[in-house]
Short mmCIF file of C-alpha atoms in Angstrom, two decimals:
data_model
loop_
_atom_site.label_atom_id
_atom_site.label_comp_id
_atom_site.label_asym_id
_atom_site.label_seq_id
_atom_site.Cartn_x
_atom_site.Cartn_y
_atom_site.Cartn_z
CA GLN A 1 143.87 78.53 65.11
CA GLU A 2 144.86 81.35 62.75
CA ARG A 3 145.73 78.93 59.96
CA MET A 4 142.48 77.04 60.44
CA LYS A 5 140.54 80.21 59.58
CA PHE A 6 142.02 80.24 56.10
CA LEU A 7 141.56 76.50 55.60
CA ARG A 8 137.87 76.79 56.49
CA ALA A 9 137.51 79.81 54.19
CA ASP A 10 138.86 77.80 51.24
CA GLU A 11 137.13 74.52 52.05
CA TYR A 12 140.36 72.98 53.37
CA ASP A 13 142.32 73.50 50.16
CA PRO A 14 145.90 74.09 51.47
CA VAL A 15 147.16 75.81 48.31
CA LYS A 16 144.30 78.32 48.16
CA ALA A 17 144.43 78.82 51.92
CA ALA A 18 148.16 79.62 51.80
CA GLU A 19 147.58 82.10 48.98
CA ARG A 20 144.73 83.77 50.88
CA MET A 21 146.85 83.99 54.04
CA GLY A 22 149.75 85.62 52.20
CA TYR A 23 147.64 88.32 50.56
CA TYR A 24 145.66 88.88 53.77
CA PHE A 25 148.74 89.63 55.86
CA ASP A 26 150.04 91.86 53.10
CA MET A 27 146.85 93.87 53.50
CA ARG A 28 147.32 94.06 57.24
CA LEU A 29 150.83 95.38 56.75
CA GLN A 30 149.55 97.92 54.24
CA TYR A 31 146.54 99.22 56.16
CA PHE A 32 147.42 98.73 59.84
CA CYS A 33 151.10 98.41 60.66
CA ARG A 34 151.99 102.09 60.55
CA LEU A 35 149.00 102.80 62.78
CA THR A 36 149.77 100.10 65.33
CA ALA A 37 153.40 101.19 65.52
CA LYS A 38 152.21 104.32 67.35
CA HIS A 39 150.78 102.16 70.15
CA HIS A 40 153.09 99.15 70.18
CA ASN A 41 156.40 100.64 68.96
CA ASP A 42 156.55 97.85 66.42
CA GLU A 43 155.33 98.01 62.83
CA CYS A 44 154.76 94.24 62.79
CA ALA A 45 152.72 94.14 66.01
CA CYS A 46 149.47 93.74 64.05
CA ILE A 47 150.75 90.54 62.43
CA VAL A 48 151.19 88.50 65.61
CA ARG A 49 147.73 89.11 67.06
CA ASP A 50 144.10 89.47 66.03
CA LEU A 51 142.91 92.86 64.86
CA THR A 52 140.78 94.71 67.41
CA ILE A 53 138.70 97.86 67.45
CA ASP A 54 141.70 99.65 68.96
CA ASP A 55 143.45 99.33 65.59
CA LEU A 56 141.01 101.78 64.02
CA THR A 57 141.79 105.48 63.86
CA GLU A 58 139.46 108.12 65.26
CA ASP A 59 138.34 108.94 61.73
CA ASP A 60 137.64 105.26 61.07
CA LEU A 61 135.41 105.08 64.15
CA LYS A 62 133.69 108.33 63.18
CA TYR A 63 132.84 106.95 59.76
CA TRP A 64 131.83 103.56 61.17
CA ARG A 65 129.38 105.15 63.60
CA THR A 66 127.47 106.60 60.65
CA GLY A 67 126.37 103.03 59.89
CA PHE A 68 127.88 102.69 56.43
CA TYR A 69 128.94 99.12 57.27
CA GLN A 70 126.80 97.10 59.66
CA VAL A 71 126.16 93.58 60.88
CA CYS A 72 122.45 92.83 60.84
CA ARG A 73 120.86 92.07 64.19
CA GLU A 74 119.57 88.68 63.01
CA LYS A 75 121.09 85.89 60.95
CA ASP A 76 119.46 84.68 57.76
CA ARG A 77 117.24 81.62 57.59
CA ALA A 78 120.26 79.35 57.18
CA GLY A 79 121.89 80.74 60.34
CA ARG A 80 124.56 82.86 58.62
CA ILE A 81 125.79 86.30 59.63
CA VAL A 82 124.51 89.05 57.30
CA CYS A 83 126.67 92.15 56.69
CA ILE A 84 125.55 95.18 54.71
CA VAL A 85 127.39 98.20 53.29
CA PHE A 86 125.40 101.31 52.36
CA LEU A 87 127.10 102.78 49.29
CA PRO A 88 125.03 106.02 49.31
CA LEU A 89 126.49 106.83 52.74
CA CYS A 90 129.98 106.09 51.46
CA TYR A 91 129.45 108.56 48.63
CA GLN A 92 127.73 111.26 50.67
CA LEU A 93 130.44 111.22 53.34
CA GLN A 94 133.25 110.61 50.83
CA ILE A 95 134.60 107.86 53.05
CA PRO A 96 138.19 106.97 52.05
CA PRO A 97 138.54 103.39 50.75
CA GLU A 98 141.33 102.88 53.31
CA SER A 99 138.92 103.52 56.18
CA MET A 100 136.34 101.21 54.64
CA VAL A 101 138.90 98.42 54.32
CA ARG A 102 140.16 98.85 57.88
CA VAL A 103 136.62 98.71 59.30
CA TYR A 104 135.83 95.66 57.19
CA LEU A 105 138.99 93.79 58.21
CA VAL A 106 138.55 94.57 61.92
CA MET A 107 134.94 93.35 61.88
CA ASN A 108 136.05 90.33 59.87
CA SER A 109 138.66 89.53 62.52
CA ILE A 110 136.07 89.84 65.30
CA LEU A 111 133.54 87.62 63.52
CA THR A 112 136.07 84.91 62.69
CA GLN A 113 136.86 84.42 66.36
CA ASN A 114 133.72 82.30 66.37
CA VAL A 115 134.33 78.89 64.79
CA GLU A 116 130.68 78.42 63.82
CA VAL A 117 130.73 81.70 61.90
CA GLN A 118 133.86 80.52 60.09
CA ARG A 119 132.19 77.29 59.08
CA SER A 120 128.87 78.76 58.01
CA GLY A 121 130.35 81.80 56.24
CA ASN A 122 128.57 85.11 55.81
CA VAL A 123 126.15 86.87 53.48
CA HIS A 124 127.18 90.28 52.15
CA ILE A 125 124.82 92.96 50.82
CA ALA A 126 126.02 95.94 48.79
CA TYR A 127 123.12 98.38 49.12
CA ALA A 128 123.12 101.04 46.40
CA VAL A 129 119.44 102.05 46.37
CA GLY A 130 119.37 105.85 46.27
CA LEU A 131 122.80 106.08 44.67
CA GLY A 132 122.65 108.37 41.65
CA LYS A 133 124.61 108.58 38.43
CA ASP A 134 126.89 111.28 39.86
CA SER A 135 128.38 108.76 42.29
CA LEU A 136 129.90 106.58 39.57
CA LYS A 137 133.16 108.54 39.61
CA PHE A 138 133.59 107.74 43.31
CA ILE A 139 132.10 104.25 43.69
CA GLY A 140 133.27 103.07 40.28
CA SER A 141 136.83 104.39 40.57
CA THR A 142 139.65 101.90 40.14
CA HIS A 143 141.11 102.71 43.55
CA PHE A 144 137.76 102.12 45.29
CA ALA A 145 136.99 98.95 43.38
CA ASP A 146 140.45 97.42 43.82
CA SER A 147 140.52 98.13 47.56
CA VAL A 148 137.05 96.73 48.25
CA VAL A 149 137.40 93.68 45.99
CA LYS A 150 140.83 92.83 47.38
CA ALA A 151 139.59 93.03 50.98
CA GLY A 152 136.61 90.82 50.25
CA ARG A 153 138.70 88.35 48.27
CA TRP A 154 141.46 87.69 50.81
CA ALA A 155 139.77 88.13 54.20
CA PRO A 156 139.48 84.80 56.10
CA LEU A 157 135.67 84.84 56.32
CA ARG A 158 134.12 82.89 53.49
CA GLY A 159 131.41 84.69 51.56
CA VAL A 160 128.61 82.29 50.66
CA ALA A 161 126.29 84.83 49.05
CA LYS A 162 126.55 88.34 47.63
CA HIS A 163 123.61 90.65 46.93
CA PHE A 164 123.79 93.90 44.97
CA CYS A 165 120.76 96.20 45.42
CA TYR A 166 120.28 99.28 43.21
CA ASP A 167 117.55 101.43 41.66
CA HIS A 168 119.29 103.35 38.87
CA GLU A 169 120.00 101.94 35.42
CA SER A 170 123.33 103.77 35.24
CA LEU A 171 124.62 101.52 38.05
CA HIS A 172 124.26 98.38 35.97
CA PRO A 173 127.78 98.71 34.45
CA MET A 174 129.17 98.98 37.99
CA PHE A 175 127.29 95.82 38.89
CA GLN A 176 128.98 94.05 35.99
CA LYS A 177 132.36 95.42 37.08
CA TYR A 178 131.99 93.90 40.53
CA ALA A 179 130.33 90.71 39.29
CA ARG A 180 133.28 89.53 37.20
CA PRO A 181 135.70 88.89 40.10
CA MET A 182 132.98 87.41 42.31
CA ALA A 183 133.75 83.91 41.05
CA THR A 184 136.97 84.07 43.05
CA PHE A 185 135.01 84.72 46.25
CA ASN A 186 133.89 81.08 46.45
CA ALA A 187 130.35 82.42 46.75
CA VAL A 188 127.48 80.03 46.27
CA ARG A 189 125.42 82.73 44.60
CA PHE A 190 125.66 86.32 43.46
CA ARG A 191 122.38 88.13 42.87
CA SER A 192 121.33 91.64 41.86
CA HIS A 193 118.07 93.28 42.93
CA PHE A 194 116.64 96.25 41.05
CA GLY A 195 113.87 98.38 42.53
CA THR A 196 112.79 100.66 45.36
CA ASN A 197 113.69 100.09 48.99
CA ALA A 198 110.49 98.18 49.65
CA GLU A 199 110.90 96.03 46.51
CA VAL A 200 114.52 95.22 47.31
CA MET A 201 113.66 94.30 50.90
CA TYR A 202 110.94 91.98 49.62
CA ASN A 203 113.38 90.34 47.18
CA LEU A 204 115.90 89.76 49.98
CA LEU A 205 113.12 88.14 52.00
CA THR A 206 112.95 85.37 49.40
CA PHE A 207 116.59 84.61 50.22
CA GLY A 208 115.92 84.17 53.92
CA ILE A 209 116.83 87.72 55.01
CA SER A 210 113.95 89.26 56.95
CA ALA A 211 113.07 92.92 56.49
CA GLU A 212 113.07 93.42 60.28
CA SER A 213 116.73 92.42 60.48
CA LEU A 214 117.84 94.95 57.85
CA PRO A 215 119.04 98.27 59.32
CA ILE A 216 116.99 100.35 56.89
CA THR A 217 113.35 101.37 56.65
CA PRO A 218 111.16 101.09 53.52
CA ASP A 219 111.55 104.87 53.25
CA GLY A 220 115.33 104.52 52.91
CA VAL A 221 116.32 105.72 56.41
CA VAL A 222 119.38 103.89 57.75
CA LYS A 223 118.89 102.61 61.31
CA THR A 224 121.88 102.66 63.67
CA ASP A 225 120.45 101.78 67.10
CA PHE A 226 121.70 98.19 67.13
CA HIS A 227 124.86 99.15 65.26
CA LEU A 228 125.89 101.83 67.76
CA GLY A 229 125.15 99.45 70.61
CA LEU A 230 127.41 96.84 69.04
CA ILE A 231 130.27 99.33 68.62
CA GLN A 232 129.90 100.46 72.23
CA SER A 233 129.94 96.85 73.37
CA LEU A 234 133.12 96.16 71.40
CA LEU A 235 134.79 99.27 72.82
CA MET A 236 133.92 98.34 76.40
CA GLN A 237 135.00 94.75 75.87
CA GLN A 238 138.34 95.87 74.46
CA GLN A 239 138.82 98.40 77.25
CA SER A 240 138.18 95.67 79.80
CA ARG A 241 140.68 93.41 78.05
CA ASN A 242 143.28 96.20 78.03
CA VAL A 243 142.83 96.74 81.77
CA GLN A 244 143.23 93.01 82.42
CA GLU A 245 146.40 92.90 80.33
CA GLN A 246 147.76 95.89 82.20
CA GLN A 247 146.92 94.21 85.48
CA VAL A 248 148.71 91.02 84.48
CA GLN A 249 151.69 93.04 83.31
CA GLN A 250 151.93 94.89 86.61
CA GLN A 251 151.60 91.68 88.58
CA SER A 252 154.38 90.10 86.54
CA ASN A 253 156.55 93.11 87.34
CA GLY A 254 155.95 92.68 91.05
CA CYS A 255 153.62 95.67 91.29
CA ASP A 256 150.39 95.88 93.20
CA SER A 257 147.36 94.69 91.29
CA LEU A 258 145.52 97.33 89.33
CA GLN A 259 142.11 98.38 90.61
CA THR A 260 139.89 98.05 87.60
CA GLY A 261 137.22 100.25 89.11
CA ASP A 262 139.47 103.29 88.73
CA ASN A 263 140.37 102.57 85.15
CA PHE A 264 137.20 101.19 83.66
CA PRO A 265 134.35 103.72 83.92
CA GLY A 266 130.99 102.13 84.53
CA HIS A 267 132.34 99.23 86.63
CA ALA A 268 132.45 99.37 90.40
CA GLN A 269 134.16 97.04 92.86
CA LEU A 270 132.06 94.29 94.44
CA GLY A 271 129.97 95.65 97.28
CA GLN A 272 130.27 99.24 96.01
CA LYS A 273 127.14 101.14 95.03
CA THR A 274 126.98 103.55 92.11
CA THR A 275 124.61 106.44 91.42
CA MET A 276 123.94 107.37 87.80
CA SER A 277 120.95 108.00 85.56
CA ALA A 278 120.02 106.13 82.41
CA VAL A 279 120.31 107.77 79.01
CA ASP A 280 116.64 107.25 78.21
CA GLY A 281 115.50 108.88 81.46
CA THR A 282 114.67 105.60 83.20
CA VAL A 283 116.36 105.22 86.55
CA TYR A 284 117.71 101.86 87.63
CA SER A 285 119.03 100.83 91.01
CA SER A 286 121.61 98.13 91.64
CA SER A 287 124.22 96.85 94.05
CA GLN A 288 127.19 94.74 93.02
CA SER A 289 127.20 92.69 96.20
CA ASN A 290 126.14 89.30 94.89
CA PRO A 291 129.26 87.21 94.09
CA LEU A 292 127.34 84.28 92.65
CA GLY A 293 126.24 86.02 89.47
CA SER A 294 122.53 85.48 90.06
CA PRO A 295 119.94 88.23 90.55
CA ASP A 296 119.25 89.20 94.15
CA ARG A 297 115.91 90.98 94.43
CA ARG A 298 116.46 91.95 98.07
CA SER A 299 119.71 93.78 97.33
CA SER A 300 117.99 95.54 94.45
CA ARG A 301 115.17 96.72 96.69
CA ASN A 302 117.52 97.90 99.41
CA CYS A 303 119.53 99.78 96.81
CA ALA A 304 116.35 101.42 95.54
CA GLU A 305 115.45 102.53 99.05
CA ASN A 306 118.89 104.05 99.51
CA GLY A 307 118.53 106.00 96.28
CA SER A 308 121.48 104.38 94.49
CA VAL A 309 120.90 104.15 90.77
CA LEU A 310 122.80 102.63 87.89
CA VAL A 311 123.22 103.51 84.22
CA LEU A 312 121.41 101.18 81.86
CA ASN A 313 123.66 100.44 78.91
CA PRO A 314 121.26 98.87 76.38
CA SER A 315 124.08 97.83 74.08
CA ILE A 316 125.45 95.21 76.49
CA ASP A 317 123.03 94.90 79.45
CA VAL A 318 120.50 92.05 79.43
CA ILE A 319 117.03 92.96 80.69
CA LEU A 320 115.21 90.02 82.31
CA GLY A 321 111.46 89.52 82.03
CA ARG A 322 108.90 89.53 79.26
CA GLY A 323 107.83 92.29 76.94
CA THR A 324 109.15 94.33 74.03
CA HIS A 325 111.45 96.32 76.35
CA SER A 326 113.62 93.21 76.68
CA LYS A 327 112.94 91.66 73.28
CA ASN A 328 114.15 94.71 71.36
CA ASN A 329 117.03 95.54 73.68
CA PRO A 330 120.38 95.24 71.79
CA GLY A 331 121.99 93.58 74.81
CA ASN A 332 119.32 90.86 74.84
CA ILE A 333 119.72 90.32 71.10
CA ARG A 334 123.50 90.04 71.49
CA PHE A 335 123.06 87.53 74.35
CA LYS A 336 120.60 85.50 72.25
CA MET A 337 123.07 85.34 69.36
CA LEU A 338 125.78 84.17 71.76
CA LEU A 339 123.51 81.39 73.03
CA GLU A 340 122.75 80.34 69.47
CA ASP A 341 126.47 80.00 68.77
CA TYR A 342 126.78 77.42 71.56
CA PHE A 343 123.42 75.72 70.99
CA ASP A 344 124.75 72.72 69.05
CA ASP A 345 127.71 72.21 71.39
CA TYR A 346 125.38 72.27 74.40
CA ASN A 347 123.02 69.68 72.91
CA ALA A 348 125.98 67.50 71.94
CA ALA A 349 127.45 67.56 75.45
CA SER A 350 127.31 64.11 77.01
CA SER A 351 127.53 65.08 80.68
CA ARG A 352 126.32 67.77 83.04
CA MET A 353 129.93 68.76 83.64
CA GLN A 354 130.47 69.55 79.97
CA LYS A 355 127.28 71.58 79.88
CA ALA A 356 128.35 73.47 82.99
CA CYS A 357 131.67 74.28 81.34
CA LEU A 358 129.85 75.70 78.32
CA VAL A 359 127.67 77.82 80.58
CA ASN A 360 130.77 79.13 82.36
CA THR A 361 132.33 79.95 78.98
CA ILE A 362 129.27 81.96 77.97
CA MET A 363 129.16 83.79 81.28
CA LYS A 364 132.87 84.57 81.03
CA GLN A 365 132.35 86.16 77.62
CA MET A 366 129.48 88.24 79.00
CA GLN A 367 131.63 89.24 81.94
CA GLU A 368 134.53 90.31 79.72
CA ALA A 369 132.12 92.46 77.70
CA GLY A 370 130.93 94.18 80.89
CA SER A 371 127.39 92.83 80.55
CA ARG A 372 124.94 92.75 83.44
CA PHE A 373 121.59 91.01 83.99
CA LEU A 374 118.92 93.46 85.11
CA PHE A 375 115.26 93.18 86.10
CA GLU A 376 112.58 95.63 87.09
CA VAL A 377 111.36 96.20 90.64
CA ASP A 378 107.78 97.22 91.36
CA ASP A 379 107.59 100.98 92.00
CA SER A 380 105.18 100.47 94.90
CA LYS A 381 107.85 98.52 96.78
CA ALA A 382 110.44 101.28 96.54
CA ASP A 383 110.21 104.07 99.12
CA ASN A 384 112.24 106.59 97.14
CA SER A 385 109.78 108.42 94.92
CA SER A 386 112.55 109.54 92.54
CA ILE A 387 113.15 105.97 91.41
CA SER A 388 110.71 104.90 88.72
CA THR A 389 112.02 101.34 88.33
CA GLY A 390 114.67 99.25 89.92
CA SER A 391 117.03 96.58 88.70
CA THR A 392 119.89 94.47 89.80
CA GLU A 393 122.80 92.84 88.09
CA SER A 394 124.95 89.76 88.35
CA SER A 395 128.32 90.42 89.95
CA PHE A 396 130.21 91.39 86.83
#
């Protein structure tokens, strides 16, 4: 599977794929192995497994949460993942190139776990609107350029399009500096866009990238709501995976199985009620007593009457029902993207059994991420006046 990533990235050319693989693992040794040795007591531990969000340092996560590198909430018109790096943020925060490369490689590793993403490739946007002449010493430095270009060249996710957006004439030489090695990226096109935020967003629209999907406003304000939800989802998914690995390890050692409820905050055992308040002030009620994974409105109502409430985590929870509250919820958008990844396989399935297996695969991925399916309960049917709305969840 690992070798297939590189073959797909180089259109099944074995020589180019072998070269890409060699340089890629050299980068992993350079940027990760000393860090992973602290956790795994082995400097080569990062070579034998996929990179995860746990491989990032605290500083890396701090920089990443600023939104300097994001995955757009929607794919482009051709169904390809769109990634964007905000160079003004990199300059303002003086983000080290090493942190930028580590974040890029970890996200690259996560994205390439999906075969469809590998095949379709991704679109990359270098957004430099608002970047002044004073930033050339930082952004145009040899160390910065070599690190970024090398990471983009040898990572196993094929870049099919590159866009460079800027609004200052002094940045044109930097555009030329980055444009020369782009031929080695196997990119179908490389385009530059000069103008204000609104003009650049309009130009990107002509390439199938909607303005609504870009994490920036026409006024130049970087949006991080979906981005922070994605990071939180990745952290919870990795924490759940770590608990499962620890449980398997203890079972193999003859120990009692690990109770995940004590080690994974936010998850209760089946049949156990939790009482917490949502971040946005909305109170939700739920009971994890339904083992079939389907919503149970009666258990939700009973939970509401008893005053048990549950935290709504918008980054991973799926809100059922119609309206903008569910349409704009990051968890719903993430679930929709997951369904789109399996859309072709589901339509190509020749039997109901195959389709059921695909559904189980999707639900397993949602379960591993800690996702829940919630719906509102009419306030008039809840006796507890302190509960504004109610919800339930599948038994994750």
